[in-house]
Amino acid sequence: MANAAQPAPATTAPKPGTAAAPQAVPGFWDPRRRPERPDLSRISVIRFLTETDYPPFNFTGADGNPAGFNVDLARSLCEEIKVTCTIQMRRFDTLLDALASNRGDAIIASMAVTPETRARVDFTDPYYRAPARFVSRKDQVLSEIRPEYLEGRKVGVVAGTAHEAYLKAMFTDAELHTYPNDEALRASLRRGEVDFIFGDAISLAFWINGTDSADCCAFSGGPFVESRYFGEGIGIAVRKGNDLLRQALNWALFRVWEKGRYTDLWLRYFSISPF
């Protein structure tokens, strides 16, 4: 996974049209650091809370039941721990209060680990990150992006976002164009008004692979995961002090990854990797 972009000595930019290297499934677990198996006998049920409408992570399936990457991962964790698992869907803005009032045991809803959320809940280890990436038209793809490569180039970004702040700090010689929302941003690239756009890689991956992009565009360069701008990652939230459940979920996350089930799940939902 790429680190934050750092200014580097002037070099020749890669030739446009050079395909970016294929990306691997993200892995946040070190096989040399196996978590200890906690006393799982003290856990009889896990009541997961998730949100209602954030496909492909959380959504209502055709049968009316919870579905999505987070939901399938929760079920895999319960199978690993060998406990009954329930999954309740709620509006995202109600999840923390529901957890605090004991209407659930854990939140698996793409909740970012931030100083603000850490003040209210404890988190497992991250199970994915939401990196930032550049997208260009297909005939202008760069295999690598550095600040000097974008000098004088038009780069679109949604105004007021962490992505805009990152570009202003790191890509000082690019010509920034701001847009009010993702739809306007992506349309600007499709029409050729800008050379690149910069934003959340997961939503951009779905746009690239969907019909709205009209097959115009592709990722340029690799992911940027500077935590000061893009967060520490996405974790499962538990009530403050619930170390037993947090440790059990960390153990189960490692086991699911070690057995290849995390990779299978990721590839099922993400045909174009955001990483």
Coordinates of C-alpha atoms in Angstrom, one line a residue:
M1 CA 0.0 0.0 0.0
A2 CA 1.4 3.4 -0.9
N3 CA 2.3 5.9 1.7
A4 CA 1.4 9.5 1.6
A5 CA 2.9 11.3 -1.4
Q6 CA 6.2 13.2 -0.5
P7 CA 7.9 15.8 -2.7
A8 CA 10.7 14.2 -4.6
P9 CA 13.5 15.3 -6.9
A10 CA 12.3 16.2 -10.4
T11 CA 12.0 13.2 -12.6
T12 CA 10.4 12.4 -15.9
A13 CA 6.7 11.5 -15.5
P14 CA 5.6 8.1 -16.8
K15 CA 4.3 8.1 -20.3
P16 CA 0.5 8.6 -20.3
G17 CA -1.3 5.5 -21.2
T18 CA 0.9 3.3 -19.1
A19 CA -1.4 1.0 -17.2
A20 CA -1.2 1.1 -13.5
A21 CA 0.1 -2.1 -11.8
P22 CA -2.5 -4.6 -10.8
Q23 CA -3.5 -4.2 -7.2
A24 CA -3.7 -6.9 -4.6
V25 CA -6.4 -7.5 -2.1
P26 CA -5.7 -5.4 1.0
G27 CA -4.4 -7.2 4.0
F28 CA -3.9 -5.6 7.4
W29 CA -2.8 -8.7 9.4
D30 CA 0.7 -9.8 10.0
P31 CA 1.1 -13.6 10.1
R32 CA 4.0 -13.2 12.5
R33 CA 1.7 -11.5 15.0
R34 CA -1.0 -14.0 15.7
P35 CA -3.6 -12.8 18.2
E36 CA -4.2 -15.0 21.2
R37 CA -7.4 -17.0 21.3
P38 CA -9.5 -15.4 24.0
D39 CA -12.0 -17.3 26.2
L40 CA -14.8 -17.6 23.6
S41 CA -17.0 -19.6 26.0
R42 CA -18.0 -16.4 27.7
I43 CA -19.6 -15.2 24.4
S44 CA -23.0 -16.7 23.6
V45 CA -24.4 -14.2 21.0
I46 CA -23.2 -11.2 19.1
R47 CA -25.8 -8.6 18.2
F48 CA -24.3 -6.7 15.3
L49 CA -25.6 -3.3 14.3
T50 CA -25.2 -2.0 10.7
E51 CA -26.6 0.7 8.6
T52 CA -29.4 0.6 6.0
D53 CA -28.0 2.0 2.8
Y54 CA -24.3 2.0 1.9
P55 CA -23.9 -0.5 -0.9
P56 CA -22.0 -2.7 -1.4
F57 CA -21.1 -2.7 2.3
N58 CA -24.6 -2.5 3.8
F59 CA -27.9 -2.7 2.0
T60 CA -31.3 -4.5 2.1
G61 CA -31.2 -7.6 0.0
A62 CA -33.9 -8.7 -2.4
D63 CA -35.4 -10.9 0.4
G64 CA -35.6 -7.9 2.7
N65 CA -32.7 -9.1 4.9
P66 CA -29.4 -7.3 5.6
A67 CA -26.8 -7.9 2.9
G68 CA -23.4 -6.6 1.8
F69 CA -19.7 -6.9 2.5
N70 CA -19.9 -5.9 6.2
V71 CA -22.9 -8.3 6.7
D72 CA -21.2 -11.3 5.2
L73 CA -18.0 -10.5 7.1
A74 CA -20.0 -10.4 10.4
R75 CA -21.5 -13.8 9.6
S76 CA -18.0 -15.2 8.9
L77 CA -16.8 -13.9 12.2
C78 CA -19.7 -15.5 14.1
E79 CA -19.0 -18.8 12.3
E80 CA -15.3 -18.6 13.4
I81 CA -16.2 -17.8 17.0
K82 CA -19.1 -20.4 16.8
V83 CA -21.8 -18.1 18.3
T84 CA -25.2 -17.1 17.3
C85 CA -25.2 -13.8 15.3
T86 CA -27.9 -11.3 14.8
I87 CA -27.7 -8.3 12.5
Q88 CA -29.9 -5.3 12.9
M89 CA -30.1 -2.4 10.4
R90 CA -30.4 1.1 11.6
R91 CA -29.7 4.6 10.3
F92 CA -26.0 5.4 10.5
D93 CA -26.5 8.4 12.7
T94 CA -28.3 6.3 15.4
L95 CA -25.7 3.5 15.6
L96 CA -23.5 4.9 18.4
D97 CA -26.4 5.7 20.6
A98 CA -27.9 2.2 20.0
L99 CA -24.6 0.6 21.0
A100 CA -24.3 2.8 24.1
S101 CA -27.9 1.9 25.2
N102 CA -27.1 -1.9 24.8
R103 CA -29.4 -2.4 21.8
G104 CA -26.5 -4.2 20.2
D105 CA -23.0 -5.5 21.0
A106 CA -20.9 -4.3 18.0
I107 CA -21.2 -1.9 15.0
I108 CA -20.0 -3.2 11.6
A109 CA -21.0 -0.4 9.3
S110 CA -17.8 1.1 7.7
M111 CA -17.3 3.3 10.7
A112 CA -14.0 5.2 10.5
V113 CA -11.6 5.1 13.4
T114 CA -11.1 8.8 14.4
P115 CA -10.3 10.6 17.6
E116 CA -14.0 11.6 17.8
T117 CA -15.3 8.0 17.5
R118 CA -12.5 6.6 19.7
A119 CA -13.8 8.9 22.5
R120 CA -17.2 7.0 22.4
V121 CA -16.3 3.4 21.6
D122 CA -13.4 1.0 21.3
F123 CA -12.4 -0.5 18.0
T124 CA -11.0 -3.7 16.7
D125 CA -8.0 -3.7 14.4
P126 CA -8.8 -2.1 11.0
Y127 CA -10.3 -4.5 8.5
Y128 CA -10.1 -2.1 5.6
R129 CA -9.1 1.4 4.8
A130 CA -10.7 4.0 2.5
P131 CA -7.7 5.2 0.5
A132 CA -7.7 8.2 -1.8
R133 CA -6.7 7.8 -5.5
F134 CA -6.4 9.7 -8.7
V135 CA -8.5 8.9 -11.7
S136 CA -7.8 10.0 -15.3
R137 CA -9.2 9.3 -18.7
K138 CA -8.0 5.9 -20.0
D139 CA -5.6 7.5 -22.6
Q140 CA -3.9 9.5 -19.9
V141 CA -3.3 6.9 -17.2
L142 CA 0.0 7.2 -15.2
S143 CA 1.5 4.2 -13.4
E144 CA 2.8 6.4 -10.7
I145 CA 1.8 9.9 -9.5
R146 CA 4.1 12.3 -7.7
P147 CA 3.5 16.0 -7.0
E148 CA 6.0 17.1 -9.7
Y149 CA 4.1 15.0 -12.3
L150 CA 1.0 17.1 -11.9
E151 CA 2.6 20.5 -12.1
G152 CA 0.3 22.7 -14.1
R153 CA -2.2 19.9 -14.6
K154 CA -5.9 20.4 -13.9
V155 CA -7.0 18.3 -10.9
G156 CA -10.6 18.1 -9.8
V157 CA -11.7 17.5 -6.2
V158 CA -14.9 18.0 -4.1
A159 CA -14.7 21.3 -2.2
G160 CA -14.3 21.2 1.6
T161 CA -13.1 17.6 1.8
A162 CA -10.0 15.9 3.3
H163 CA -9.0 15.2 -0.3
E164 CA -8.9 18.9 -1.2
A165 CA -6.9 19.6 2.0
Y166 CA -4.4 16.9 1.0
L167 CA -4.0 18.2 -2.5
K168 CA -3.4 21.8 -1.2
A169 CA -0.7 20.5 1.2
M170 CA 1.0 18.0 -1.1
F171 CA 0.3 18.9 -4.7
T172 CA 1.0 22.6 -4.5
D173 CA 1.8 23.1 -8.2
A174 CA -1.3 21.4 -9.6
E175 CA -4.2 23.6 -10.8
L176 CA -7.0 22.7 -8.5
H177 CA -10.6 22.8 -9.6
T178 CA -13.3 22.3 -6.9
Y179 CA -16.8 20.9 -7.4
P180 CA -19.8 20.7 -5.0
N181 CA -20.3 17.0 -5.1
D182 CA -19.0 13.7 -6.5
E183 CA -21.4 13.7 -9.5
A184 CA -20.2 17.1 -10.7
L185 CA -16.6 16.0 -10.1
R186 CA -16.8 12.9 -12.2
A187 CA -18.7 14.6 -15.0
S188 CA -15.9 17.1 -15.2
L189 CA -13.4 14.3 -15.9
R190 CA -15.7 12.5 -18.3
R191 CA -16.1 15.8 -20.3
G192 CA -12.3 16.4 -20.3
E193 CA -12.5 19.6 -18.2
V194 CA -9.8 18.3 -15.9
D195 CA -6.9 15.9 -16.4
F196 CA -7.4 14.1 -13.1
I197 CA -9.8 13.8 -10.2
F198 CA -8.9 12.9 -6.7
G199 CA -11.3 11.3 -4.1
D200 CA -12.4 8.2 -2.2
A201 CA -11.0 5.2 -4.0
I202 CA -13.9 2.8 -3.0
S203 CA -16.7 4.9 -4.5
L204 CA -14.4 5.8 -7.5
A205 CA -13.9 2.1 -8.2
F206 CA -17.6 1.5 -8.4
W207 CA -18.0 4.5 -10.7
I208 CA -15.2 3.4 -13.0
N209 CA -16.8 -0.1 -13.3
G210 CA -20.4 1.2 -13.6
T211 CA -22.4 2.5 -16.5
D212 CA -22.2 6.2 -15.4
S213 CA -18.6 6.4 -16.3
A214 CA -19.3 5.3 -19.9
D215 CA -16.0 3.3 -19.7
C216 CA -14.1 6.6 -19.9
C217 CA -11.6 6.4 -17.1
A218 CA -9.3 4.4 -14.9
F219 CA -7.2 4.7 -11.8
S220 CA -3.8 6.5 -12.1
G221 CA -1.1 5.7 -9.7
G222 CA -1.6 3.9 -6.4
P223 CA -3.5 4.5 -3.2
F224 CA -2.8 7.3 -0.7
V225 CA -3.5 6.4 2.9
E226 CA -2.1 9.2 5.0
S227 CA -3.9 8.8 8.3
R228 CA -3.9 12.5 9.2
Y229 CA -6.1 13.2 6.2
F230 CA -7.9 9.9 5.4
G231 CA -8.2 8.3 8.9
E232 CA -6.8 5.3 10.6
G233 CA -9.0 2.8 8.8
I234 CA -12.4 1.1 9.3
G235 CA -12.9 -1.0 12.4
I236 CA -15.7 -2.8 14.3
A237 CA -16.9 -0.7 17.2
V238 CA -17.7 -2.2 20.6
R239 CA -18.7 -0.5 23.9
K240 CA -15.9 1.1 25.9
G241 CA -14.1 -1.5 28.0
N242 CA -15.6 -4.6 26.2
D243 CA -12.2 -6.1 25.8
L244 CA -13.4 -9.7 25.6
L245 CA -15.6 -9.0 22.5
R246 CA -13.0 -6.8 20.9
Q247 CA -10.3 -9.4 21.3
A248 CA -12.6 -12.2 20.1
L249 CA -13.4 -10.2 17.0
N250 CA -9.7 -9.4 16.4
W251 CA -8.9 -13.1 16.7
A252 CA -11.8 -14.0 14.3
L253 CA -10.7 -11.4 11.8
F254 CA -7.2 -12.8 11.7
R255 CA -8.6 -16.4 11.3
V256 CA -10.9 -15.4 8.5
W257 CA -8.1 -13.6 6.7
E258 CA -5.6 -16.5 7.3
K259 CA -8.0 -19.0 5.8
G260 CA -8.5 -16.9 2.6
R261 CA -12.2 -16.2 3.3
Y262 CA -11.5 -12.4 3.6
T263 CA -9.9 -12.5 0.2
D264 CA -12.8 -14.4 -1.3
L265 CA -15.3 -12.0 0.2
W266 CA -13.4 -8.9 -1.0
L267 CA -13.1 -10.2 -4.6
R268 CA -16.8 -11.0 -4.6
Y269 CA -17.7 -7.4 -3.9
F270 CA -14.9 -5.4 -5.5
S271 CA -14.3 -6.3 -9.1
I272 CA -12.0 -3.3 -9.4
S273 CA -9.8 -3.0 -6.4
P274 CA -9.6 0.5 -4.8
F275 CA -6.0 -0.4 -3.6

